[in-house]
């Protein structure tokens, strides 16, 4: 959290130079891969961002809606906090593309039988994403968005996500 707070302050100060602020809500299908075994809990994400000249700073908060298991061990994403620098394409015929680079911190809880993995784990480091979005006709400043994110990929552990959601620009 100590590393995220200065980045969030930078994002807030960027608001004075921004021409557009936005908020997004996504339904997320994360995938946690540990030694080639997958678990897929469901999650929701809230995204807040400010942009100027096709560049944006975006903060994301993701929390779990359900758990999934590998060999009777339940995996739950308690939360994931991320800050991204987003490179935005021009919107052409209502469509646009975003490329995100940043930092993510993901907290996972594993719980299972007594002689298995139990506890809270934190994974943090480089994160990236790619998203396409389309303007919604007849609803000004609103877009539907489909994205892919890699929140962590080290030491035989990979946390990725596919998200579908809405974005509203102020």
JSON list of C-alpha atoms in Angstrom, two decimals:
[
{"chain": "A", "resi": 1, "resn": "UNK", "atom": "CA", "xyz": [0.00, 0.00, 0.00]},
{"chain": "A", "resi": 2, "resn": "UNK", "atom": "CA", "xyz": [2.92, 2.33, 0.70]},
{"chain": "A", "resi": 3, "resn": "UNK", "atom": "CA", "xyz": [3.92, 2.12, -2.97]},
{"chain": "A", "resi": 4, "resn": "UNK", "atom": "CA", "xyz": [0.41, 2.72, -4.31]},
{"chain": "A", "resi": 5, "resn": "UNK", "atom": "CA", "xyz": [-0.39, 5.84, -2.25]},
{"chain": "A", "resi": 6, "resn": "UNK", "atom": "CA", "xyz": [2.19, 8.13, -3.95]},
{"chain": "A", "resi": 7, "resn": "UNK", "atom": "CA", "xyz": [0.98, 6.93, -7.34]},
{"chain": "A", "resi": 8, "resn": "UNK", "atom": "CA", "xyz": [-2.63, 7.71, -6.42]},
{"chain": "A", "resi": 9, "resn": "UNK", "atom": "CA", "xyz": [-1.57, 11.20, -5.31]},
{"chain": "A", "resi": 10, "resn": "UNK", "atom": "CA", "xyz": [0.17, 11.68, -8.65]},
{"chain": "A", "resi": 11, "resn": "UNK", "atom": "CA", "xyz": [-3.03, 10.60, -10.38]},
{"chain": "A", "resi": 12, "resn": "UNK", "atom": "CA", "xyz": [-5.04, 13.09, -8.33]},
{"chain": "A", "resi": 13, "resn": "UNK", "atom": "CA", "xyz": [-2.63, 15.93, -9.11]},
{"chain": "A", "resi": 14, "resn": "UNK", "atom": "CA", "xyz": [-2.78, 15.03, -12.81]},
{"chain": "A", "resi": 15, "resn": "UNK", "atom": "CA", "xyz": [-6.47, 16.05, -12.69]},
{"chain": "A", "resi": 16, "resn": "UNK", "atom": "CA", "xyz": [-5.49, 19.73, -12.99]},
{"chain": "A", "resi": 17, "resn": "UNK", "atom": "CA", "xyz": [-3.94, 19.00, -16.40]},
{"chain": "A", "resi": 18, "resn": "UNK", "atom": "CA", "xyz": [-6.63, 16.58, -17.57]},
{"chain": "A", "resi": 19, "resn": "UNK", "atom": "CA", "xyz": [-9.27, 17.31, -20.16]},
{"chain": "A", "resi": 20, "resn": "UNK", "atom": "CA", "xyz": [-11.39, 14.24, -19.33]},
{"chain": "A", "resi": 21, "resn": "UNK", "atom": "CA", "xyz": [-12.09, 12.28, -16.16]},
{"chain": "A", "resi": 22, "resn": "UNK", "atom": "CA", "xyz": [-13.78, 8.89, -16.33]},
{"chain": "A", "resi": 23, "resn": "UNK", "atom": "CA", "xyz": [-15.16, 6.10, -14.19]},
{"chain": "A", "resi": 24, "resn": "UNK", "atom": "CA", "xyz": [-15.61, 2.47, -15.17]},
{"chain": "A", "resi": 25, "resn": "UNK", "atom": "CA", "xyz": [-17.26, -0.61, -13.70]},
{"chain": "A", "resi": 26, "resn": "UNK", "atom": "CA", "xyz": [-16.28, -4.06, -14.97]},
{"chain": "A", "resi": 27, "resn": "UNK", "atom": "CA", "xyz": [-17.33, -7.67, -14.47]},
{"chain": "A", "resi": 28, "resn": "UNK", "atom": "CA", "xyz": [-14.02, -9.55, -14.31]},
{"chain": "A", "resi": 29, "resn": "UNK", "atom": "CA", "xyz": [-13.08, -13.18, -14.90]},
{"chain": "A", "resi": 30, "resn": "UNK", "atom": "CA", "xyz": [-9.63, -13.57, -13.31]},
{"chain": "A", "resi": 31, "resn": "UNK", "atom": "CA", "xyz": [-7.52, -16.66, -13.77]},
{"chain": "A", "resi": 32, "resn": "UNK", "atom": "CA", "xyz": [-4.93, -17.66, -11.20]},
{"chain": "A", "resi": 33, "resn": "UNK", "atom": "CA", "xyz": [-2.47, -20.23, -12.56]},
{"chain": "A", "resi": 34, "resn": "UNK", "atom": "CA", "xyz": [-0.18, -22.02, -10.11]},
{"chain": "A", "resi": 35, "resn": "UNK", "atom": "CA", "xyz": [2.13, -24.68, -11.54]},
{"chain": "A", "resi": 36, "resn": "UNK", "atom": "CA", "xyz": [-0.14, -25.13, -14.58]},
{"chain": "A", "resi": 37, "resn": "UNK", "atom": "CA", "xyz": [-3.29, -25.56, -12.46]},
{"chain": "A", "resi": 38, "resn": "UNK", "atom": "CA", "xyz": [-6.02, -22.93, -12.93]},
{"chain": "A", "resi": 39, "resn": "UNK", "atom": "CA", "xyz": [-8.62, -21.41, -10.66]},
{"chain": "A", "resi": 40, "resn": "UNK", "atom": "CA", "xyz": [-11.16, -18.87, -11.91]},
{"chain": "A", "resi": 41, "resn": "UNK", "atom": "CA", "xyz": [-12.95, -16.84, -9.22]},
{"chain": "A", "resi": 42, "resn": "UNK", "atom": "CA", "xyz": [-15.31, -14.08, -10.37]},
{"chain": "A", "resi": 43, "resn": "UNK", "atom": "CA", "xyz": [-14.62, -10.43, -9.53]},
{"chain": "A", "resi": 44, "resn": "UNK", "atom": "CA", "xyz": [-15.74, -6.84, -10.05]},
{"chain": "A", "resi": 45, "resn": "UNK", "atom": "CA", "xyz": [-13.54, -3.83, -10.74]},
{"chain": "A", "resi": 46, "resn": "UNK", "atom": "CA", "xyz": [-13.90, -0.10, -10.30]},
{"chain": "A", "resi": 47, "resn": "UNK", "atom": "CA", "xyz": [-11.70, 2.08, -12.52]},
{"chain": "A", "resi": 48, "resn": "UNK", "atom": "CA", "xyz": [-11.08, 5.82, -12.09]},
{"chain": "A", "resi": 49, "resn": "UNK", "atom": "CA", "xyz": [-8.99, 7.78, -14.54]},
{"chain": "A", "resi": 50, "resn": "UNK", "atom": "CA", "xyz": [-8.01, 11.13, -15.95]},
{"chain": "A", "resi": 51, "resn": "UNK", "atom": "CA", "xyz": [-6.80, 11.64, -19.50]},
{"chain": "A", "resi": 52, "resn": "UNK", "atom": "CA", "xyz": [-5.27, 14.30, -21.68]},
{"chain": "A", "resi": 53, "resn": "UNK", "atom": "CA", "xyz": [-4.10, 14.06, -25.31]},
{"chain": "A", "resi": 54, "resn": "UNK", "atom": "CA", "xyz": [-4.69, 10.28, -25.57]},
{"chain": "A", "resi": 55, "resn": "UNK", "atom": "CA", "xyz": [-2.73, 9.56, -22.38]},
{"chain": "A", "resi": 56, "resn": "UNK", "atom": "CA", "xyz": [-4.30, 8.69, -19.05]},
{"chain": "A", "resi": 57, "resn": "UNK", "atom": "CA", "xyz": [-3.56, 7.69, -15.49]},
{"chain": "A", "resi": 58, "resn": "UNK", "atom": "CA", "xyz": [-5.97, 5.07, -14.21]},
{"chain": "A", "resi": 59, "resn": "UNK", "atom": "CA", "xyz": [-6.45, 3.59, -10.75]},
{"chain": "A", "resi": 60, "resn": "UNK", "atom": "CA", "xyz": [-8.20, 0.24, -10.46]},
{"chain": "A", "resi": 61, "resn": "UNK", "atom": "CA", "xyz": [-9.69, -1.59, -7.48]},
{"chain": "A", "resi": 62, "resn": "UNK", "atom": "CA", "xyz": [-10.71, -5.22, -8.01]},
{"chain": "A", "resi": 63, "resn": "UNK", "atom": "CA", "xyz": [-12.49, -7.42, -5.47]},
{"chain": "A", "resi": 64, "resn": "UNK", "atom": "CA", "xyz": [-13.73, -10.99, -5.59]},
{"chain": "A", "resi": 65, "resn": "UNK", "atom": "CA", "xyz": [-17.36, -11.96, -6.08]},
{"chain": "A", "resi": 66, "resn": "UNK", "atom": "CA", "xyz": [-16.79, -15.72, -5.68]},
{"chain": "A", "resi": 67, "resn": "UNK", "atom": "CA", "xyz": [-14.10, -18.30, -4.97]},
{"chain": "A", "resi": 68, "resn": "UNK", "atom": "CA", "xyz": [-12.81, -21.25, -6.96]},
{"chain": "A", "resi": 69, "resn": "UNK", "atom": "CA", "xyz": [-10.62, -24.19, -6.00]},
{"chain": "A", "resi": 70, "resn": "UNK", "atom": "CA", "xyz": [-7.71, -26.38, -7.03]},
{"chain": "A", "resi": 71, "resn": "UNK", "atom": "CA", "xyz": [-7.59, -29.78, -5.29]},
{"chain": "A", "resi": 72, "resn": "UNK", "atom": "CA", "xyz": [-10.05, -28.67, -2.55]},
{"chain": "A", "resi": 73, "resn": "UNK", "atom": "CA", "xyz": [-8.07, -25.50, -1.81]},
{"chain": "A", "resi": 74, "resn": "UNK", "atom": "CA", "xyz": [-10.27, -22.41, -2.14]},
{"chain": "A", "resi": 75, "resn": "UNK", "atom": "CA", "xyz": [-8.67, -19.35, -3.76]},
{"chain": "A", "resi": 76, "resn": "UNK", "atom": "CA", "xyz": [-10.17, -15.91, -3.28]},
{"chain": "A", "resi": 77, "resn": "UNK", "atom": "CA", "xyz": [-8.89, -12.56, -4.55]},
{"chain": "A", "resi": 78, "resn": "UNK", "atom": "CA", "xyz": [-9.37, -10.35, -1.50]},
{"chain": "A", "resi": 79, "resn": "UNK", "atom": "CA", "xyz": [-8.43, -7.27, -3.51]},
{"chain": "A", "resi": 80, "resn": "UNK", "atom": "CA", "xyz": [-6.20, -6.03, -6.25]},
{"chain": "A", "resi": 81, "resn": "UNK", "atom": "CA", "xyz": [-5.10, -2.42, -6.45]},
{"chain": "A", "resi": 82, "resn": "UNK", "atom": "CA", "xyz": [-3.40, -1.15, -9.58]},
{"chain": "A", "resi": 83, "resn": "UNK", "atom": "CA", "xyz": [-2.24, 2.07, -11.16]},
{"chain": "A", "resi": 84, "resn": "UNK", "atom": "CA", "xyz": [-1.77, 2.26, -14.92]},
{"chain": "A", "resi": 85, "resn": "UNK", "atom": "CA", "xyz": [-0.41, 4.67, -17.47]},
{"chain": "A", "resi": 86, "resn": "UNK", "atom": "CA", "xyz": [-2.83, 4.24, -20.39]},
{"chain": "A", "resi": 87, "resn": "UNK", "atom": "CA", "xyz": [-2.01, 5.04, -24.01]},
{"chain": "A", "resi": 88, "resn": "UNK", "atom": "CA", "xyz": [-5.29, 5.67, -25.83]},
{"chain": "A", "resi": 89, "resn": "UNK", "atom": "CA", "xyz": [-5.85, 5.57, -29.56]},
{"chain": "A", "resi": 90, "resn": "UNK", "atom": "CA", "xyz": [-8.06, 8.04, -31.36]},
{"chain": "A", "resi": 91, "resn": "UNK", "atom": "CA", "xyz": [-11.68, 6.90, -31.54]},
{"chain": "A", "resi": 92, "resn": "UNK", "atom": "CA", "xyz": [-12.46, 5.87, -35.13]},
{"chain": "A", "resi": 93, "resn": "UNK", "atom": "CA", "xyz": [-16.05, 4.99, -36.09]},
{"chain": "A", "resi": 94, "resn": "UNK", "atom": "CA", "xyz": [-16.85, 4.70, -32.39]},
{"chain": "A", "resi": 95, "resn": "UNK", "atom": "CA", "xyz": [-14.03, 2.23, -31.62]},
{"chain": "A", "resi": 96, "resn": "UNK", "atom": "CA", "xyz": [-10.81, 2.77, -29.69]},
{"chain": "A", "resi": 97, "resn": "UNK", "atom": "CA", "xyz": [-7.88, 0.81, -28.28]},
{"chain": "A", "resi": 98, "resn": "UNK", "atom": "CA", "xyz": [-6.12, 1.28, -24.94]},
{"chain": "A", "resi": 99, "resn": "UNK", "atom": "CA", "xyz": [-2.73, -0.11, -23.90]},
{"chain": "A", "resi": 100, "resn": "UNK", "atom": "CA", "xyz": [-2.03, -0.03, -20.14]},
{"chain": "A", "resi": 101, "resn": "UNK", "atom": "CA", "xyz": [1.30, -0.31, -18.35]},
{"chain": "A", "resi": 102, "resn": "UNK", "atom": "CA", "xyz": [1.64, -0.11, -14.60]},
{"chain": "A", "resi": 103, "resn": "UNK", "atom": "CA", "xyz": [1.93, -1.68, -11.20]},
{"chain": "A", "resi": 104, "resn": "UNK", "atom": "CA", "xyz": [-0.49, -4.00, -9.39]},
{"chain": "A", "resi": 105, "resn": "UNK", "atom": "CA", "xyz": [-0.71, -5.43, -5.90]},
{"chain": "A", "resi": 106, "resn": "UNK", "atom": "CA", "xyz": [-2.99, -8.48, -5.56]},
{"chain": "A", "resi": 107, "resn": "UNK", "atom": "CA", "xyz": [-3.96, -10.11, -2.25]},
{"chain": "A", "resi": 108, "resn": "UNK", "atom": "CA", "xyz": [-5.09, -13.74, -2.42]},
{"chain": "A", "resi": 109, "resn": "UNK", "atom": "CA", "xyz": [-6.43, -15.95, 0.37]},
{"chain": "A", "resi": 110, "resn": "UNK", "atom": "CA", "xyz": [-5.98, -19.70, 0.11]},
{"chain": "A", "resi": 111, "resn": "UNK", "atom": "CA", "xyz": [-7.86, -22.00, 2.45]},
{"chain": "A", "resi": 112, "resn": "UNK", "atom": "CA", "xyz": [-8.08, -25.75, 2.45]},
{"chain": "A", "resi": 113, "resn": "UNK", "atom": "CA", "xyz": [-7.69, -28.86, 4.55]},
{"chain": "A", "resi": 114, "resn": "UNK", "atom": "CA", "xyz": [-5.25, -28.62, 7.47]},
{"chain": "A", "resi": 115, "resn": "UNK", "atom": "CA", "xyz": [-2.25, -30.17, 5.68]},
{"chain": "A", "resi": 116, "resn": "UNK", "atom": "CA", "xyz": [-2.51, -27.99, 2.56]},
{"chain": "A", "resi": 117, "resn": "UNK", "atom": "CA", "xyz": [-1.84, -24.37, 1.69]},
{"chain": "A", "resi": 118, "resn": "UNK", "atom": "CA", "xyz": [-3.59, -21.92, 4.00]},
{"chain": "A", "resi": 119, "resn": "UNK", "atom": "CA", "xyz": [-3.00, -18.22, 4.42]},
{"chain": "A", "resi": 120, "resn": "UNK", "atom": "CA", "xyz": [-2.88, -14.81, 2.81]},
{"chain": "A", "resi": 121, "resn": "UNK", "atom": "CA", "xyz": [-0.49, -14.13, -0.05]},
{"chain": "A", "resi": 122, "resn": "UNK", "atom": "CA", "xyz": [0.46, -10.85, -1.72]},
{"chain": "A", "resi": 123, "resn": "UNK", "atom": "CA", "xyz": [1.72, -10.59, -5.28]},
{"chain": "A", "resi": 124, "resn": "UNK", "atom": "CA", "xyz": [2.96, -7.27, -6.60]},
{"chain": "A", "resi": 125, "resn": "UNK", "atom": "CA", "xyz": [4.85, -6.00, -9.59]},
{"chain": "A", "resi": 126, "resn": "UNK", "atom": "CA", "xyz": [4.60, -4.99, -13.23]},
{"chain": "A", "resi": 127, "resn": "UNK", "atom": "CA", "xyz": [1.14, -5.21, -14.80]},
{"chain": "A", "resi": 128, "resn": "UNK", "atom": "CA", "xyz": [-0.14, -4.53, -18.30]},
{"chain": "A", "resi": 129, "resn": "UNK", "atom": "CA", "xyz": [-3.38, -4.60, -20.21]},
{"chain": "A", "resi": 130, "resn": "UNK", "atom": "CA", "xyz": [-5.04, -4.22, -23.58]},
{"chain": "A", "resi": 131, "resn": "UNK", "atom": "CA", "xyz": [-8.64, -3.09, -24.09]},
{"chain": "A", "resi": 132, "resn": "UNK", "atom": "CA", "xyz": [-10.97, -2.22, -26.93]},
{"chain": "A", "resi": 133, "resn": "UNK", "atom": "CA", "xyz": [-13.96, 0.01, -26.41]},
{"chain": "A", "resi": 134, "resn": "UNK", "atom": "CA", "xyz": [-16.93, 1.17, -28.43]},
{"chain": "A", "resi": 135, "resn": "UNK", "atom": "CA", "xyz": [-19.12, 4.23, -27.97]},
{"chain": "A", "resi": 136, "resn": "UNK", "atom": "CA", "xyz": [-22.69, 3.37, -27.04]},
{"chain": "A", "resi": 137, "resn": "UNK", "atom": "CA", "xyz": [-25.05, 5.04, -29.54]},
{"chain": "A", "resi": 138, "resn": "UNK", "atom": "CA", "xyz": [-27.58, 7.50, -28.09]},
{"chain": "A", "resi": 139, "resn": "UNK", "atom": "CA", "xyz": [-25.87, 7.58, -24.67]},
{"chain": "A", "resi": 140, "resn": "UNK", "atom": "CA", "xyz": [-23.35, 10.41, -24.67]},
{"chain": "A", "resi": 141, "resn": "UNK", "atom": "CA", "xyz": [-19.90, 9.87, -23.12]},
{"chain": "A", "resi": 142, "resn": "UNK", "atom": "CA", "xyz": [-20.53, 6.16, -22.46]},
{"chain": "A", "resi": 143, "resn": "UNK", "atom": "CA", "xyz": [-18.57, 3.21, -23.81]},
{"chain": "A", "resi": 144, "resn": "UNK", "atom": "CA", "xyz": [-18.65, -0.55, -23.52]},
{"chain": "A", "resi": 145, "resn": "UNK", "atom": "CA", "xyz": [-15.19, -2.03, -22.90]},
{"chain": "A", "resi": 146, "resn": "UNK", "atom": "CA", "xyz": [-13.59, -5.47, -23.31]},
{"chain": "A", "resi": 147, "resn": "UNK", "atom": "CA", "xyz": [-10.13, -5.87, -21.80]},
{"chain": "A", "resi": 148, "resn": "UNK", "atom": "CA", "xyz": [-7.36, -8.28, -20.93]},
{"chain": "A", "resi": 149, "resn": "UNK", "atom": "CA", "xyz": [-4.93, -7.74, -18.04]},
{"chain": "A", "resi": 150, "resn": "UNK", "atom": "CA", "xyz": [-1.84, -9.44, -16.73]},
{"chain": "A", "resi": 151, "resn": "UNK", "atom": "CA", "xyz": [-1.59, -8.52, -13.03]},
{"chain": "A", "resi": 152, "resn": "UNK", "atom": "CA", "xyz": [1.31, -10.82, -12.09]},
{"chain": "A", "resi": 153, "resn": "UNK", "atom": "CA", "xyz": [3.58, -13.32, -13.86]},
{"chain": "A", "resi": 154, "resn": "UNK", "atom": "CA", "xyz": [6.54, -14.69, -11.87]},
{"chain": "A", "resi": 155, "resn": "UNK", "atom": "CA", "xyz": [7.67, -17.82, -10.05]},
{"chain": "A", "resi": 156, "resn": "UNK", "atom": "CA", "xyz": [5.19, -20.25, -11.70]},
{"chain": "A", "resi": 157, "resn": "UNK", "atom": "CA", "xyz": [2.29, -17.97, -10.63]},
{"chain": "A", "resi": 158, "resn": "UNK", "atom": "CA", "xyz": [0.28, -16.02, -13.16]},
{"chain": "A", "resi": 159, "resn": "UNK", "atom": "CA", "xyz": [-2.71, -13.76, -12.47]},
{"chain": "A", "resi": 160, "resn": "UNK", "atom": "CA", "xyz": [-4.62, -12.62, -15.56]},
{"chain": "A", "resi": 161, "resn": "UNK", "atom": "CA", "xyz": [-8.11, -11.31, -16.15]},
{"chain": "A", "resi": 162, "resn": "UNK", "atom": "CA", "xyz": [-10.68, -10.68, -18.86]},
{"chain": "A", "resi": 163, "resn": "UNK", "atom": "CA", "xyz": [-13.06, -7.80, -18.13]},
{"chain": "A", "resi": 164, "resn": "UNK", "atom": "CA", "xyz": [-16.28, -6.57, -19.68]},
{"chain": "A", "resi": 165, "resn": "UNK", "atom": "CA", "xyz": [-17.74, -3.31, -18.50]},
{"chain": "A", "resi": 166, "resn": "UNK", "atom": "CA", "xyz": [-18.87, 0.26, -19.00]},
{"chain": "A", "resi": 167, "resn": "UNK", "atom": "CA", "xyz": [-16.99, 3.54, -18.91]},
{"chain": "A", "resi": 168, "resn": "UNK", "atom": "CA", "xyz": [-18.52, 6.98, -18.43]},
{"chain": "A", "resi": 169, "resn": "UNK", "atom": "CA", "xyz": [-16.53, 10.13, -19.28]},
{"chain": "A", "resi": 170, "resn": "UNK", "atom": "CA", "xyz": [-17.31, 13.35, -17.43]}
]
